[in-house]
mmCIF file of C-alpha atoms in Angstrom:
data_model
loop_
_atom_site.group_PDB
_atom_site.id
_atom_site.type_symbol
_atom_site.label_atom_id
_atom_site.label_comp_id
_atom_site.label_asym_id
_atom_site.label_seq_id
_atom_site.Cartn_x
_atom_site.Cartn_y
_atom_site.Cartn_z
ATOM 1 C CA UNK A 1146 -28.895 -25.079 -3.106
ATOM 2 C CA UNK A 1147 -26.364 -27.669 -4.203
ATOM 3 C CA UNK A 1148 -24.657 -30.020 -1.774
ATOM 4 C CA UNK A 1149 -21.423 -31.753 -2.764
ATOM 5 C CA UNK A 1150 -20.363 -34.749 -0.719
ATOM 6 C CA UNK A 1151 -17.181 -36.713 -0.049
ATOM 7 C CA UNK A 1152 -16.160 -38.683 3.060
ATOM 8 C CA UNK A 1153 -13.769 -41.235 4.525
ATOM 9 C CA UNK A 1154 -15.172 -44.646 5.500
ATOM 10 C CA UNK A 1155 -14.814 -44.010 9.247
ATOM 11 C CA UNK A 1156 -17.156 -41.036 9.149
ATOM 12 C CA UNK A 1157 -19.508 -42.110 6.380
ATOM 13 C CA UNK A 1158 -22.552 -42.654 8.617
ATOM 14 C CA UNK A 1159 -21.960 -39.355 10.413
ATOM 15 C CA UNK A 1160 -21.662 -37.470 7.136
ATOM 16 C CA UNK A 1161 -24.821 -39.095 5.789
ATOM 17 C CA UNK A 1162 -26.782 -38.049 8.884
ATOM 18 C CA UNK A 1163 -25.405 -34.534 8.535
ATOM 19 C CA UNK A 1164 -26.332 -34.289 4.837
ATOM 20 C CA UNK A 1165 -29.905 -35.443 5.553
ATOM 21 C CA UNK A 1166 -30.209 -33.043 8.499
ATOM 22 C CA UNK A 1167 -28.972 -30.157 6.346
ATOM 23 C CA UNK A 1168 -31.319 -30.971 3.477
ATOM 24 C CA UNK A 1169 -34.292 -31.244 5.837
ATOM 25 C CA UNK A 1170 -33.874 -27.631 7.015
ATOM 26 C CA UNK A 1171 -34.882 -26.182 3.642
ATOM 27 C CA UNK A 1172 -38.403 -25.825 2.304
ATOM 28 C CA UNK A 1173 -38.329 -26.932 -1.315
ATOM 29 C CA UNK A 1174 -40.671 -25.695 -4.027
ATOM 30 C CA UNK A 1175 -40.780 -24.737 -7.693
ATOM 31 C CA UNK A 1176 -40.706 -21.046 -6.778
ATOM 32 C CA UNK A 1177 -38.664 -21.468 -3.593
ATOM 33 C CA UNK A 1178 -35.480 -23.422 -2.917
ATOM 34 C CA UNK A 1179 -34.490 -26.199 -5.304
ATOM 35 C CA UNK A 1180 -31.765 -28.617 -4.260
ATOM 36 C CA UNK A 1181 -29.487 -30.983 -6.135
ATOM 37 C CA UNK A 1182 -26.910 -33.382 -4.688
ATOM 38 C CA UNK A 1183 -23.794 -34.989 -6.103
ATOM 39 C CA UNK A 1184 -20.912 -37.029 -4.727
ATOM 40 C CA UNK A 1185 -17.314 -37.077 -5.883
ATOM 41 C CA UNK A 1186 -14.159 -39.069 -5.219
ATOM 42 C CA UNK A 1187 -12.367 -41.216 -7.790
ATOM 43 C CA UNK A 1188 -15.622 -41.019 -9.711
ATOM 44 C CA UNK A 1189 -18.277 -38.354 -9.558
ATOM 45 C CA UNK A 1190 -21.997 -38.776 -10.043
ATOM 46 C CA UNK A 1191 -25.143 -36.720 -9.750
ATOM 47 C CA UNK A 1192 -27.173 -38.273 -6.935
ATOM 48 C CA UNK A 1193 -30.169 -35.970 -7.396
ATOM 49 C CA UNK A 1194 -30.821 -33.387 -10.129
ATOM 50 C CA UNK A 1195 -32.525 -30.220 -8.911
ATOM 51 C CA UNK A 1196 -35.526 -31.208 -6.791
ATOM 52 C CA UNK A 1197 -38.552 -29.159 -5.753
ATOM 53 C CA UNK A 1198 -39.932 -31.779 -3.348
ATOM 54 C CA UNK A 1199 -38.336 -33.019 -0.122
ATOM 55 C CA UNK A 1200 -40.295 -36.266 -0.442
ATOM 56 C CA UNK A 1201 -38.548 -36.891 -3.770
ATOM 57 C CA UNK A 1202 -35.113 -35.722 -2.628
ATOM 58 C CA UNK A 1203 -34.599 -37.646 0.642
ATOM 59 C CA UNK A 1204 -34.859 -41.165 -0.857
ATOM 60 C CA UNK A 1205 -32.274 -40.173 -3.480
ATOM 61 C CA UNK A 1206 -29.733 -39.455 -0.740
ATOM 62 C CA UNK A 1207 -29.670 -43.173 0.053
ATOM 63 C CA UNK A 1208 -27.949 -43.669 -3.310
ATOM 64 C CA UNK A 1209 -24.787 -42.003 -1.972
ATOM 65 C CA UNK A 1210 -22.081 -44.654 -1.627
ATOM 66 C CA UNK A 1211 -18.659 -44.713 -0.024
ATOM 67 C CA UNK A 1212 -15.848 -44.500 -2.556
ATOM 68 C CA UNK A 1213 -12.178 -45.172 -2.000
ATOM 69 C CA UNK A 1214 -9.497 -43.403 -3.964
ATOM 70 C CA UNK A 1215 -8.546 -39.841 -4.822
ATOM 71 C CA UNK A 1216 -10.488 -36.744 -3.851
ATOM 72 C CA UNK A 1217 -11.311 -35.296 -7.254
ATOM 73 C CA UNK A 1218 -12.899 -32.072 -6.064
ATOM 74 C CA UNK A 1219 -12.504 -30.522 -9.519
ATOM 75 C CA UNK A 1220 -14.846 -33.176 -10.918
ATOM 76 C CA UNK A 1221 -17.336 -32.291 -8.196
ATOM 77 C CA UNK A 1222 -17.299 -28.621 -9.196
ATOM 78 C CA UNK A 1223 -17.810 -29.555 -12.859
ATOM 79 C CA UNK A 1224 -20.840 -31.700 -12.015
ATOM 80 C CA UNK A 1225 -22.247 -28.864 -9.894
ATOM 81 C CA UNK A 1226 -22.061 -26.693 -12.988
ATOM 82 C CA UNK A 1227 -24.117 -29.301 -14.860
ATOM 83 C CA UNK A 1228 -26.768 -29.309 -12.127
ATOM 84 C CA UNK A 1229 -26.974 -25.513 -12.179
ATOM 85 C CA UNK A 1230 -27.909 -25.530 -15.879
ATOM 86 C CA UNK A 1231 -31.359 -26.804 -14.855
ATOM 87 C CA UNK A 1232 -31.991 -23.983 -12.379
ATOM 88 C CA UNK A 1233 -34.189 -20.910 -12.773
ATOM 89 C CA UNK A 1234 -32.301 -18.144 -14.541
ATOM 90 C CA UNK A 1235 -33.499 -15.492 -12.075
ATOM 91 C CA UNK A 1236 -32.563 -17.512 -8.951
ATOM 92 C CA UNK A 1237 -29.360 -17.040 -6.975
ATOM 93 C CA UNK A 1238 -27.183 -20.156 -6.870
ATOM 94 C CA UNK A 1239 -25.143 -21.523 -3.984
ATOM 95 C CA UNK A 1240 -22.796 -24.506 -4.077
ATOM 96 C CA UNK A 1241 -22.075 -25.996 -0.648
ATOM 97 C CA UNK A 1242 -19.055 -28.281 -0.764
ATOM 98 C CA UNK A 1243 -18.608 -30.743 2.111
ATOM 99 C CA UNK A 1244 -15.297 -32.555 2.465
ATOM 100 C CA UNK A 1245 -13.217 -34.346 5.085
ATOM 101 C CA UNK A 1246 -10.293 -34.852 2.697
ATOM 102 C CA UNK A 1247 -7.771 -32.734 0.811
ATOM 103 C CA UNK A 1248 -8.246 -32.307 -2.962
ATOM 104 C CA UNK A 1249 -5.949 -34.479 -5.060
ATOM 105 C CA UNK A 1250 -5.600 -32.161 -8.057
ATOM 106 C CA UNK A 1251 -4.953 -28.673 -6.758
ATOM 107 C CA UNK A 1252 -4.528 -26.855 -10.074
ATOM 108 C CA UNK A 1253 -7.629 -28.378 -11.685
ATOM 109 C CA UNK A 1254 -9.631 -27.771 -8.492
ATOM 110 C CA UNK A 1255 -8.656 -24.092 -8.420
ATOM 111 C CA UNK A 1256 -9.656 -23.635 -12.083
ATOM 112 C CA UNK A 1257 -13.010 -25.397 -11.618
ATOM 113 C CA UNK A 1258 -13.825 -23.318 -8.533
ATOM 114 C CA UNK A 1259 -12.907 -20.120 -10.371
ATOM 115 C CA UNK A 1260 -15.272 -21.029 -13.229
ATOM 116 C CA UNK A 1261 -18.167 -21.451 -10.815
ATOM 117 C CA UNK A 1262 -17.498 -18.148 -9.066
ATOM 118 C CA UNK A 1263 -17.240 -16.334 -12.413
ATOM 119 C CA UNK A 1264 -20.735 -17.665 -13.247
ATOM 120 C CA UNK A 1265 -21.997 -15.686 -10.253
ATOM 121 C CA UNK A 1266 -22.332 -18.751 -8.040
ATOM 122 C CA UNK A 1267 -21.706 -18.360 -4.338
ATOM 123 C CA UNK A 1268 -19.217 -21.084 -3.406
ATOM 124 C CA UNK A 1269 -19.272 -22.168 0.247
ATOM 125 C CA UNK A 1270 -16.626 -24.621 1.498
ATOM 126 C CA UNK A 1271 -17.313 -26.740 4.589
ATOM 127 C CA UNK A 1272 -14.074 -28.529 5.595
ATOM 128 C CA UNK A 1273 -14.727 -31.179 8.241
ATOM 129 C CA UNK A 1274 -11.301 -31.800 9.727
ATOM 130 C CA UNK A 1275 -9.046 -30.424 12.435
ATOM 131 C CA UNK A 1276 -6.018 -29.903 10.219
ATOM 132 C CA UNK A 1277 -5.588 -29.312 6.519
ATOM 133 C CA UNK A 1278 -4.871 -26.371 4.258
ATOM 134 C CA UNK A 1279 -7.108 -23.488 5.414
ATOM 135 C CA UNK A 1280 -5.477 -21.062 2.985
ATOM 136 C CA UNK A 1281 -6.428 -23.252 0.033
ATOM 137 C CA UNK A 1282 -10.009 -23.608 1.282
ATOM 138 C CA UNK A 1283 -10.222 -19.804 1.412
ATOM 139 C CA UNK A 1284 -8.770 -19.573 -2.093
ATOM 140 C CA UNK A 1285 -11.561 -21.812 -3.419
ATOM 141 C CA UNK A 1286 -14.449 -20.097 -1.628
ATOM 142 C CA UNK A 1287 -16.259 -16.928 -2.640
ATOM 143 C CA UNK A 1288 -15.343 -13.610 -1.027
ATOM 144 C CA UNK A 1289 -15.303 -12.794 1.783
ATOM 145 C CA UNK A 1290 -13.759 -16.097 2.972
ATOM 146 C CA UNK A 1291 -14.825 -15.478 6.578
ATOM 147 C CA UNK A 1292 -18.445 -15.858 5.412
ATOM 148 C CA UNK A 1293 -17.864 -18.674 2.934
ATOM 149 C CA UNK A 1294 -15.474 -21.083 4.688
ATOM 150 C CA UNK A 1295 -17.501 -22.721 7.469
ATOM 151 C CA UNK A 1296 -15.198 -25.051 9.355
ATOM 152 C CA UNK A 1297 -16.309 -28.018 11.422
ATOM 153 C CA UNK A 1298 -13.573 -29.227 13.763
ATOM 154 C CA UNK A 1299 -13.567 -32.896 12.799
ATOM 155 C CA UNK A 1300 -15.918 -35.849 12.486
ATOM 156 C CA UNK A 1301 -16.109 -36.284 16.273
ATOM 157 C CA UNK A 1302 -17.390 -32.732 16.664
ATOM 158 C CA UNK A 1303 -19.882 -33.323 13.879
ATOM 159 C CA UNK A 1304 -21.084 -36.648 15.329
ATOM 160 C CA UNK A 1305 -21.872 -34.954 18.654
ATOM 161 C CA UNK A 1306 -24.410 -32.577 17.073
ATOM 162 C CA UNK A 1307 -25.148 -33.111 13.373
ATOM 163 C CA UNK A 1308 -28.346 -31.037 13.465
ATOM 164 C CA UNK A 1309 -26.700 -28.172 15.336
ATOM 165 C CA UNK A 1310 -23.893 -27.987 12.768
ATOM 166 C CA UNK A 1311 -26.437 -28.257 9.940
ATOM 167 C CA UNK A 1312 -28.353 -25.253 11.319
ATOM 168 C CA UNK A 1313 -25.154 -23.182 11.321
ATOM 169 C CA UNK A 1314 -24.544 -23.975 7.651
ATOM 170 C CA UNK A 1315 -28.167 -23.342 6.723
ATOM 171 C CA UNK A 1316 -28.398 -19.956 8.456
ATOM 172 C CA UNK A 1317 -24.989 -18.965 7.077
ATOM 173 C CA UNK A 1318 -25.918 -19.705 3.465
ATOM 174 C CA UNK A 1319 -29.526 -18.529 3.281
ATOM 175 C CA UNK A 1320 -29.295 -14.962 2.014
ATOM 176 C CA UNK A 1321 -32.968 -14.252 2.671
ATOM 177 C CA UNK A 1322 -32.704 -14.652 6.426
ATOM 178 C CA UNK A 1323 -32.597 -11.726 8.802
ATOM 179 C CA UNK A 1324 -32.397 -11.548 12.561
ATOM 180 C CA UNK A 1325 -34.896 -9.970 14.915
ATOM 181 C CA UNK A 1326 -33.170 -7.144 16.833
ATOM 182 C CA UNK A 1327 -32.193 -8.115 20.343
ATOM 183 C CA UNK A 1328 -34.735 -6.926 22.915
ATOM 184 C CA UNK A 1329 -33.617 -4.077 25.172
ATOM 185 C CA UNK A 1330 -33.431 -5.246 28.770
ATOM 186 C CA UNK A 1331 -35.219 -2.840 31.104
ATOM 187 C CA UNK A 1332 -33.504 -1.565 34.215
ATOM 188 C CA UNK A 1333 -34.332 -3.600 37.292
ATOM 189 C CA UNK A 1334 -36.859 -2.214 39.774
ATOM 190 C CA UNK A 1335 -35.468 -0.717 43.047
ATOM 191 C CA UNK A 1336 -36.724 -3.679 45.124
ATOM 192 C CA UNK A 1337 -35.003 -6.132 42.787
ATOM 193 C CA UNK A 1338 -31.766 -4.150 42.993
ATOM 194 C CA UNK A 1339 -31.940 -4.282 46.791
ATOM 195 C CA UNK A 1340 -32.451 -8.054 46.806
ATOM 196 C CA UNK A 1341 -29.584 -8.458 44.355
ATOM 197 C CA UNK A 1342 -27.233 -6.467 46.576
ATOM 198 C CA UNK A 1343 -28.114 -8.700 49.526
ATOM 199 C CA UNK A 1344 -28.185 -12.138 47.953
ATOM 200 C CA UNK A 1345 -25.767 -11.630 45.052
ATOM 201 C CA UNK A 1346 -26.233 -11.218 41.331
ATOM 202 C CA UNK A 1347 -27.943 -13.817 39.226
ATOM 203 C CA UNK A 1348 -26.390 -14.940 36.001
ATOM 204 C CA UNK A 1349 -27.398 -12.766 33.091
ATOM 205 C CA UNK A 1350 -30.014 -14.393 30.872
ATOM 206 C CA UNK A 1351 -29.165 -14.199 27.196
ATOM 207 C CA UNK A 1352 -32.290 -13.545 25.102
ATOM 208 C CA UNK A 1353 -33.049 -16.007 22.304
ATOM 209 C CA UNK A 1354 -32.882 -14.457 18.870
ATOM 210 C CA UNK A 1355 -35.374 -15.880 16.436
ATOM 211 C CA UNK A 1356 -34.618 -16.372 12.766
ATOM 212 C CA UNK A 1357 -37.257 -15.050 10.349
ATOM 213 C CA UNK A 1358 -37.636 -15.420 6.589
ATOM 214 C CA UNK A 1359 -38.430 -12.551 4.317
ATOM 215 C CA UNK A 1360 -41.703 -12.790 2.331
ATOM 216 C CA UNK A 1361 -41.865 -15.385 -0.455
ATOM 217 C CA UNK A 1362 -38.966 -17.351 1.011
ATOM 218 C CA UNK A 1363 -38.846 -20.798 2.590
ATOM 219 C CA UNK A 1364 -40.210 -20.882 6.139
ATOM 220 C CA UNK A 1365 -38.585 -22.940 8.823
ATOM 221 C CA UNK A 1366 -40.654 -21.789 11.743
ATOM 222 C CA UNK A 1367 -40.070 -24.867 13.808
ATOM 223 C CA UNK A 1368 -36.373 -24.135 14.202
ATOM 224 C CA UNK A 1369 -34.761 -21.606 16.482
ATOM 225 C CA UNK A 1370 -31.245 -20.407 16.543
ATOM 226 C CA UNK A 1371 -29.579 -20.441 19.946
ATOM 227 C CA UNK A 1372 -26.659 -18.082 20.392
#
């Protein structure tokens, strides 16, 4: 997985917490998920080439710095392409782009995103703002856009639950996940029905659906998804 990063100063700490939470949800390994990280703004730089160890990756994230200036998203896409060159040829590739700003160079950004998609890369856009240009975000992302544009409604929303938002992105971008079918609720016994008619209905309990990994894929057994 590749994570691209860009933020405004006001939300820098929130974004950093979110990036670390998101990275921590994956199990890295030579034959499992490998993750690289880059940042982009006026200047772009590779923060971490593809890593197979979380212990090696997490300290590298501290090298991310706040940058003022333009939002050169096209440069970010180009650097992602460089990172992907190091990946396994038989592995599927996903670029996750995080941004709370609009791209400064629309034409160049569109071309760079198109190049990535034509390489067979799944391009997921995570805009973190209330307003912006949703149509352009959909134009950049892979098809179908409803699966590949994962909006977060602003830095305040993100700050309230960075791990919860990270889990949504992780489960939405991990192709090897599948859901356990929802359990069928048995009909209530006659006595229970009688008590319900006398004292009123209880609120329906929504069963928790667990997330499982297919064989040979990263396991994140300690996390549950709450619907």
